[in-house]
């Protein structure tokens, strides 16, 4: 049984010309962490609110643990859906202690035991009597998570949970929150516009654009095998070129030459496609066929991100490349590359 099933869900706000969520179908397995990833305004928060029952869809249905909670002629109110919510600003009550915040809404008989269990789960033992303002951002987030998990929800929804944390804490809390959710065995849907958040915490990532699902897959899948130009460029950097599938079916002819690719999805030779080449696929090679001049560089410590202006028979083409930081390069340096097939993806037109 699936923990969450969305079928053709549509939501249009009054006065908006385009739907916030447009014919979205998605399944989340029990115990899975799924992230909705997309730019600001693409409908992520609205999708969470539809699942929680804070909004009604105009069309489609939503089922939680096999029970339809919204659909034609059916409506289960939010408080009866067994959904836990962690808000971006945590929404802790400032005049209540950690223990009291976690205990909110719990039955008297189970309260003491549950608070103990939850503070242990989120590693906040001994801080039960502190007030939210006496906690760090990461600790406040654990309280919010403990409060959501205390009700044994079918699913916990987290809206941009890491956006208020600075970089160090953010890296740490990504691991912590994912670990806690896995330990609790709960299904979770995260929302983020941050690629690193999505790749780090998720079993699967659903990439959303303009309220529509672009692609859903494991982090490795969506990075290595983007199926649309949007996914290729939103989920990391990529060079997109026009191409034609080669006679062997395992290469693509482009302006910068014939590019090898591991997966062409059984495309027929001669078919017109686009090809996405991750910067990781360009390897420096003094004998490489691809040559040009470095146009821009960003030094990143463990790698140099650069734009190579490649010379081709059709004129210059800009390529996004990564270069090992020990190389001494600057704007104007002339370099040659070849392409490794691992991070090349064929995109249907
Ligand atoms: P995200 O969380 O991905 O940034 P939202 O779901 O918040 O996106 O918003 C999707 C679209 O719906 C946006 O264009 C936004 O302006 C619009 N929207 C969101 N909430 C409302 C609302 N309550 N009333 C009208 N329009 C809204
Ligand atoms: Mg949002």
Short mmCIF file of C-alpha atoms and ligand atoms in Angstrom, two decimals:
data_model
loop_
_atom_site.label_atom_id
_atom_site.label_comp_id
_atom_site.label_asym_id
_atom_site.label_seq_id
_atom_site.Cartn_x
_atom_site.Cartn_y
_atom_site.Cartn_z
CA UNK A 1 0.00 0.00 0.00
CA UNK A 2 1.19 3.50 -0.79
CA UNK A 3 1.42 6.08 2.01
CA UNK A 4 0.35 8.88 -0.33
CA UNK A 5 -1.34 8.79 -3.73
CA UNK A 6 -2.08 11.97 -5.65
CA UNK A 7 -4.17 11.48 -8.78
CA UNK A 8 -4.53 14.30 -11.31
CA UNK A 9 -4.61 16.92 -8.58
CA UNK A 10 -5.29 20.47 -9.72
CA UNK A 11 -5.50 23.67 -7.70
CA UNK A 12 -6.09 27.13 -9.07
CA UNK A 13 -6.26 30.14 -6.76
CA UNK A 14 -8.97 32.67 -7.54
CA UNK A 15 -7.63 35.49 -9.65
CA UNK A 16 -4.58 33.50 -10.87
CA UNK A 17 -4.42 32.78 -14.58
CA UNK A 18 -2.30 29.62 -14.20
CA UNK A 19 -2.93 26.73 -11.80
CA UNK A 20 -0.61 26.52 -8.76
CA UNK A 21 -0.77 22.71 -9.03
CA UNK A 22 -1.53 21.30 -12.45
CA UNK A 23 -2.69 17.72 -12.95
CA UNK A 24 -0.17 16.31 -10.49
CA UNK A 25 0.00 12.54 -10.04
CA UNK A 26 2.50 11.10 -7.59
CA UNK A 27 2.90 8.13 -5.26
CA UNK A 28 4.96 7.94 -2.10
CA UNK A 29 5.79 4.51 -0.67
CA UNK A 30 5.50 3.70 3.00
CA UNK A 31 8.65 4.76 4.89
CA UNK A 32 9.96 6.69 1.91
CA UNK A 33 11.40 10.21 2.00
CA UNK A 34 10.30 12.09 -1.10
CA UNK A 35 11.29 15.67 -1.87
CA UNK A 36 9.39 18.12 -4.02
CA UNK A 37 12.10 20.20 -5.68
CA UNK A 38 11.45 23.23 -7.82
CA UNK A 39 11.91 26.99 -8.10
CA UNK A 40 10.01 29.42 -5.91
CA UNK A 41 6.34 29.68 -6.91
CA UNK A 42 6.15 26.29 -8.66
CA UNK A 43 3.44 24.98 -6.31
CA UNK A 44 5.39 23.01 -3.69
CA UNK A 45 3.78 24.54 -0.59
CA UNK A 46 0.35 24.31 -2.20
CA UNK A 47 0.91 20.58 -2.79
CA UNK A 48 1.78 20.08 0.90
CA UNK A 49 -1.27 22.08 1.97
CA UNK A 50 -3.47 19.95 -0.29
CA UNK A 51 -2.09 16.76 1.30
CA UNK A 52 -2.55 18.17 4.81
CA UNK A 53 -6.08 19.36 4.02
CA UNK A 54 -5.50 23.11 4.40
CA UNK A 55 -6.59 23.53 0.78
CA UNK A 56 -9.16 21.74 -1.35
CA UNK A 57 -8.21 20.65 -4.86
CA UNK A 58 -10.40 21.73 -7.78
CA UNK A 59 -9.89 18.35 -9.38
CA UNK A 60 -8.37 14.97 -8.64
CA UNK A 61 -8.04 12.89 -5.50
CA UNK A 62 -5.60 12.29 -2.66
CA UNK A 63 -5.34 9.08 -0.63
CA UNK A 64 -3.35 8.61 2.59
CA UNK A 65 -2.48 5.04 3.62
CA UNK A 66 -5.12 3.75 1.21
CA UNK A 67 -7.91 6.01 2.48
CA UNK A 68 -9.22 8.69 0.12
CA UNK A 69 -9.08 11.98 2.05
CA UNK A 70 -10.15 14.25 -0.76
CA UNK A 71 -11.84 13.50 -4.06
CA UNK A 72 -15.21 13.70 -5.72
CA UNK A 73 -17.80 13.72 -2.92
CA UNK A 74 -15.21 13.08 -0.22
CA UNK A 75 -13.52 15.34 2.33
CA UNK A 76 -11.64 14.37 5.49
CA UNK A 77 -10.68 17.46 7.53
CA UNK A 78 -6.98 18.10 8.36
CA UNK A 79 -7.24 17.02 12.02
CA UNK A 80 -8.50 13.59 10.97
CA UNK A 81 -5.79 12.87 8.38
CA UNK A 82 -2.97 11.86 10.73
CA UNK A 83 -0.55 14.21 8.99
CA UNK A 84 2.32 15.84 10.88
CA UNK A 85 3.58 19.20 9.72
CA UNK A 86 6.92 20.93 10.27
CA UNK A 87 6.71 24.55 9.22
CA UNK A 88 9.55 26.63 7.83
CA UNK A 89 9.64 28.85 10.94
CA UNK A 90 8.98 25.79 13.20
CA UNK A 91 5.85 27.48 14.69
CA UNK A 92 6.81 26.62 18.31
CA UNK A 93 4.75 28.27 21.03
CA UNK A 94 7.18 30.67 22.74
CA UNK A 95 5.53 30.59 26.19
CA UNK A 96 5.61 26.78 26.37
CA UNK A 97 8.65 24.65 27.23
CA UNK A 98 10.15 22.03 24.94
CA UNK A 99 8.22 19.30 26.77
CA UNK A 100 4.97 21.26 26.63
CA UNK A 101 5.41 22.01 22.93
CA UNK A 102 5.92 18.32 22.19
CA UNK A 103 2.98 17.35 24.43
CA UNK A 104 0.53 19.66 22.63
CA UNK A 105 -2.62 17.78 21.72
CA UNK A 106 -1.50 14.47 23.24
CA UNK A 107 -3.75 12.49 25.56
CA UNK A 108 -2.98 12.94 29.26
CA UNK A 109 -2.31 9.23 29.88
CA UNK A 110 0.37 8.92 27.21
CA UNK A 111 1.82 12.41 27.44
CA UNK A 112 4.72 11.77 29.84
CA UNK A 113 5.88 8.62 28.11
CA UNK A 114 5.52 10.14 24.64
CA UNK A 115 7.51 13.27 25.52
CA UNK A 116 10.31 11.09 26.88
CA UNK A 117 10.28 8.86 23.82
CA UNK A 118 10.31 11.83 21.45
CA UNK A 119 13.03 13.83 23.20
CA UNK A 120 15.17 10.68 23.05
CA UNK A 121 14.39 10.18 19.36
CA UNK A 122 15.42 13.73 18.45
CA UNK A 123 18.28 13.81 20.95
CA UNK A 124 17.00 16.57 23.22
CA UNK A 125 17.07 14.76 26.57
CA UNK A 126 17.58 17.13 29.48
CA UNK A 127 16.23 20.15 27.58
CA UNK A 128 12.53 19.44 28.31
CA UNK A 129 12.18 22.50 30.53
CA UNK A 130 13.87 25.02 28.27
CA UNK A 131 11.91 27.61 26.32
CA UNK A 132 12.23 27.90 22.51
CA UNK A 133 14.26 31.16 22.73
CA UNK A 134 16.84 29.28 24.83
CA UNK A 135 17.49 26.84 21.99
CA UNK A 136 19.62 26.98 18.84
CA UNK A 137 17.97 26.86 15.43
CA UNK A 138 18.82 23.19 15.03
CA UNK A 139 17.34 22.35 18.44
CA UNK A 140 14.16 24.27 17.68
CA UNK A 141 13.82 22.28 14.51
CA UNK A 142 14.14 19.02 16.45
CA UNK A 143 11.34 20.15 18.77
CA UNK A 144 9.11 20.87 15.77
CA UNK A 145 9.93 17.46 14.34
CA UNK A 146 9.33 15.71 17.69
CA UNK A 147 5.99 17.46 18.01
CA UNK A 148 4.96 16.29 14.54
CA UNK A 149 6.11 12.71 15.14
CA UNK A 150 4.53 12.43 18.60
CA UNK A 151 1.12 11.80 17.05
CA UNK A 152 2.33 8.75 15.07
CA UNK A 153 1.41 10.42 11.78
CA UNK A 154 0.89 8.44 8.60
CA UNK A 155 3.08 11.02 6.94
CA UNK A 156 5.11 14.03 8.03
CA UNK A 157 5.34 17.07 5.76
CA UNK A 158 8.29 19.46 6.00
CA UNK A 159 8.22 22.80 4.18
CA UNK A 160 11.71 24.21 3.49
CA UNK A 161 12.93 22.84 6.85
CA UNK A 162 16.57 23.89 6.41
CA UNK A 163 16.18 27.36 4.96
CA UNK A 164 16.60 29.17 8.29
CA UNK A 165 19.85 27.40 9.17
CA UNK A 166 23.37 28.52 8.29
CA UNK A 167 25.51 26.30 6.06
CA UNK A 168 27.30 24.19 8.70
CA UNK A 169 24.21 23.48 10.72
CA UNK A 170 22.27 22.88 7.53
CA UNK A 171 24.60 20.08 6.44
CA UNK A 172 24.37 18.52 9.87
CA UNK A 173 20.59 18.84 10.20
CA UNK A 174 20.01 17.31 6.76
CA UNK A 175 21.62 14.11 8.01
CA UNK A 176 19.99 14.33 11.46
CA UNK A 177 16.45 14.94 10.26
CA UNK A 178 16.64 12.16 7.66
CA UNK A 179 18.06 9.81 10.31
CA UNK A 180 15.30 10.65 12.81
CA UNK A 181 12.56 10.14 10.21
CA UNK A 182 14.06 6.80 9.17
CA UNK A 183 14.36 5.75 12.83
CA UNK A 184 10.71 6.66 13.39
CA UNK A 185 9.78 4.67 10.26
CA UNK A 186 7.53 7.50 9.06
CA UNK A 187 6.85 8.48 5.47
CA UNK A 188 7.97 12.04 4.76
CA UNK A 189 7.53 14.66 2.08
CA UNK A 190 10.06 17.48 2.07
CA UNK A 191 9.74 20.66 0.09
CA UNK A 192 12.77 22.62 -1.03
CA UNK A 193 14.11 24.80 -3.80
CA UNK A 194 17.65 23.81 -2.79
CA UNK A 195 19.26 21.08 -4.87
CA UNK A 196 21.66 20.02 -2.11
CA UNK A 197 18.82 19.58 0.39
CA UNK A 198 16.98 17.41 -2.09
CA UNK A 199 19.92 15.24 -3.11
CA UNK A 200 21.06 14.76 0.50
CA UNK A 201 17.86 13.70 2.28
CA UNK A 202 15.69 11.95 -0.31
CA UNK A 203 15.03 8.41 -1.40
CA UNK A 204 13.35 9.99 -4.43
CA UNK A 205 13.07 13.52 -5.76
CA UNK A 206 10.08 14.90 -7.68
CA UNK A 207 11.12 17.88 -9.80
CA UNK A 208 8.25 20.35 -10.22
CA UNK A 209 7.93 23.19 -12.72
CA UNK A 210 4.87 25.45 -13.00
CA UNK A 211 2.77 23.08 -10.89
CA UNK A 212 3.59 20.09 -13.10
CA UNK A 213 5.73 17.05 -12.45
CA UNK A 214 8.81 17.10 -14.69
CA UNK A 215 10.51 13.94 -13.44
CA UNK A 216 10.62 11.72 -10.38
CA UNK A 217 13.47 9.40 -9.48
CA UNK A 218 16.35 8.70 -7.11
CA UNK A 219 18.84 11.54 -6.60
CA UNK A 220 21.37 9.66 -8.75
CA UNK A 221 18.74 9.09 -11.41
CA UNK A 222 17.65 12.68 -11.79
CA UNK A 223 21.24 13.91 -11.77
CA UNK A 224 22.61 11.36 -14.20
CA UNK A 225 19.58 10.80 -16.40
CA UNK A 226 17.58 14.02 -16.62
CA UNK A 227 14.64 13.54 -18.97
CA UNK A 228 13.91 17.18 -19.69
CA UNK A 229 15.98 20.26 -20.36
CA UNK A 230 14.54 21.87 -17.22
CA UNK A 231 15.66 18.99 -14.98
CA UNK A 232 19.10 18.98 -16.60
CA UNK A 233 19.67 22.66 -15.88
CA UNK A 234 17.81 23.00 -12.55
CA UNK A 235 19.32 19.89 -10.97
CA UNK A 236 22.93 20.99 -11.26
CA UNK A 237 24.71 22.51 -14.25
CA UNK A 238 24.56 21.16 -17.74
CA UNK A 239 25.35 22.01 -21.34
CA UNK A 240 22.40 21.37 -23.66
CA UNK A 241 23.14 20.75 -27.34
CA UNK A 242 21.09 19.72 -30.37
CA UNK A 243 22.02 16.32 -31.68
CA UNK A 244 21.22 13.33 -33.84
CA UNK A 245 21.50 9.74 -32.55
CA UNK A 246 24.49 8.02 -34.21
CA UNK A 247 24.35 4.82 -36.29
CA UNK A 248 25.46 2.67 -33.29
CA UNK A 249 22.62 4.04 -31.15
CA UNK A 250 25.15 4.79 -28.38
CA UNK A 251 26.39 8.18 -29.44
CA UNK A 252 25.01 11.55 -30.45
CA UNK A 253 26.31 13.73 -33.24
CA UNK A 254 26.51 17.36 -32.10
CA UNK A 255 28.22 20.64 -33.02
CA UNK A 256 31.18 19.69 -30.80
CA UNK A 257 31.56 16.24 -32.36
CA UNK A 258 30.23 12.77 -31.67
CA UNK A 259 29.41 12.40 -27.96
CA UNK A 260 29.33 8.93 -26.39
CA UNK A 261 26.43 8.17 -24.10
CA UNK A 262 25.69 5.14 -21.97
CA UNK A 263 21.89 5.41 -22.12
CA UNK A 264 20.08 6.44 -25.25
CA UNK A 265 16.80 4.81 -24.14
CA UNK A 266 16.81 2.71 -27.32
CA UNK A 267 16.49 5.76 -29.51
CA UNK A 268 16.60 4.95 -33.19
CA UNK A 269 19.67 6.07 -35.14
CA UNK A 270 19.05 9.31 -36.99
CA UNK A 271 16.55 10.65 -34.45
CA UNK A 272 16.75 14.36 -33.59
CA UNK A 273 17.28 14.88 -29.87
CA UNK A 274 18.84 17.20 -27.33
CA UNK A 275 21.76 16.05 -25.27
CA UNK A 276 22.61 17.13 -21.74
CA UNK A 277 26.28 16.97 -20.76
CA UNK A 278 27.16 17.46 -17.08
CA UNK A 279 30.38 19.38 -16.37
CA UNK A 280 31.68 16.16 -14.74
CA UNK A 281 31.70 14.52 -18.19
CA UNK A 282 34.31 16.82 -19.69
CA UNK A 283 37.79 15.49 -19.01
CA UNK A 284 40.97 17.41 -19.79
CA UNK A 285 42.88 15.62 -22.56
CA UNK A 286 45.74 17.15 -24.59
CA UNK A 287 44.66 14.91 -27.48
CA UNK A 288 40.91 15.59 -27.08
CA UNK A 289 38.77 16.63 -30.04
CA UNK A 290 36.98 19.39 -28.17
CA UNK A 291 39.04 22.52 -27.91
CA UNK A 292 38.52 26.12 -27.02
CA UNK A 293 39.27 29.01 -24.71
CA UNK A 294 38.33 29.41 -21.06
CA UNK A 295 35.87 32.29 -20.84
CA UNK A 296 34.88 32.33 -17.16
CA UNK A 297 36.10 30.57 -14.03
CA UNK A 298 34.74 30.20 -10.52
CA UNK A 299 37.21 28.77 -8.05
CA UNK A 300 35.36 26.36 -5.76
CA UNK A 301 38.20 24.89 -3.64
CA UNK A 302 37.68 21.25 -4.56
CA UNK A 303 37.04 22.06 -8.22
CA UNK A 304 37.06 24.90 -10.70
CA UNK A 305 33.79 25.60 -12.49
CA UNK A 306 34.49 27.07 -15.88
CA UNK A 307 32.90 28.00 -19.18
CA UNK A 308 34.85 26.84 -22.21
CA UNK A 309 34.17 28.60 -25.48
CA UNK A 310 34.60 25.65 -27.83
CA UNK A 311 35.45 26.20 -31.48
CA UNK A 312 33.26 24.28 -33.88
CA UNK A 313 32.53 24.31 -37.58
CA UNK A 314 29.26 26.10 -36.67
CA UNK A 315 31.00 28.80 -34.65
CA UNK A 316 31.64 29.07 -30.90
CA UNK A 317 29.66 26.97 -28.38
CA UNK A 318 29.77 27.57 -24.61
CA UNK A 319 30.37 24.46 -22.50
CA UNK A 320 30.03 24.11 -18.72
CA UNK A 321 33.09 22.21 -17.51
CA UNK A 322 34.70 21.19 -14.20
CA UNK A 323 38.46 21.26 -13.89
CA UNK A 324 40.61 19.77 -11.16
CA UNK A 325 41.78 22.56 -8.80
CA UNK A 326 45.46 21.70 -9.21
CA UNK A 327 45.30 22.88 -12.83
CA UNK A 328 46.46 26.42 -13.33
CA UNK A 329 43.87 28.00 -15.58
CA UNK A 330 42.52 31.46 -16.09
CA UNK A 331 40.48 33.31 -18.66
CA UNK A 332 42.08 32.94 -22.07
CA UNK A 333 43.74 29.57 -21.35
CA UNK A 334 43.36 27.20 -24.31
CA UNK A 335 42.40 23.65 -23.40
CA UNK A 336 41.33 20.37 -24.97
CA UNK A 337 38.79 17.91 -23.62
CA UNK A 338 37.11 14.64 -24.36
CA UNK A 339 33.69 13.53 -23.10
CA UNK A 340 33.02 10.58 -20.78
CA UNK A 341 29.64 8.91 -21.36
CA UNK A 342 28.65 8.62 -17.68
CA UNK A 343 27.03 12.02 -17.30
CA UNK A 344 25.59 12.39 -20.77
CA UNK A 345 21.81 12.11 -21.11
CA UNK A 346 19.64 12.08 -24.20
CA UNK A 347 16.54 14.29 -23.99
CA UNK A 348 13.55 13.80 -26.24
CA UNK A 349 12.35 16.81 -28.18
P1 LIG B 1 6.24 27.31 -3.79
O1 LIG B 1 5.99 26.77 -2.44
O2 LIG B 1 6.75 26.31 -4.77
O3 LIG B 1 7.09 28.54 -3.78
P2 LIG B 1 3.40 28.02 -3.77
O4 LIG B 1 2.66 26.74 -3.70
O5 LIG B 1 3.53 28.80 -2.53
O6 LIG B 1 4.83 27.77 -4.45
O7 LIG B 1 2.69 28.94 -4.85
C1 LIG B 1 2.36 28.51 -6.15
C2 LIG B 1 1.65 29.64 -6.89
O8 LIG B 1 0.40 29.91 -6.28
C3 LIG B 1 2.42 30.95 -6.88
O9 LIG B 1 2.22 31.56 -8.12
C4 LIG B 1 1.77 31.74 -5.76
O10 LIG B 1 1.86 33.09 -6.01
C5 LIG B 1 0.34 31.24 -5.83
N1 LIG B 1 -0.32 31.22 -4.49
C6 LIG B 1 0.10 30.54 -3.41
N2 LIG B 1 -0.74 30.72 -2.36
C7 LIG B 1 -1.74 31.52 -2.80
C8 LIG B 1 -2.92 32.07 -2.21
N3 LIG B 1 -3.26 31.80 -0.95
N4 LIG B 1 -3.70 32.88 -2.99
C9 LIG B 1 -3.37 33.13 -4.28
N5 LIG B 1 -2.29 32.65 -4.89
C10 LIG B 1 -1.46 31.86 -4.18
MG1 LIG B 2 6.79 27.39 -0.59
#
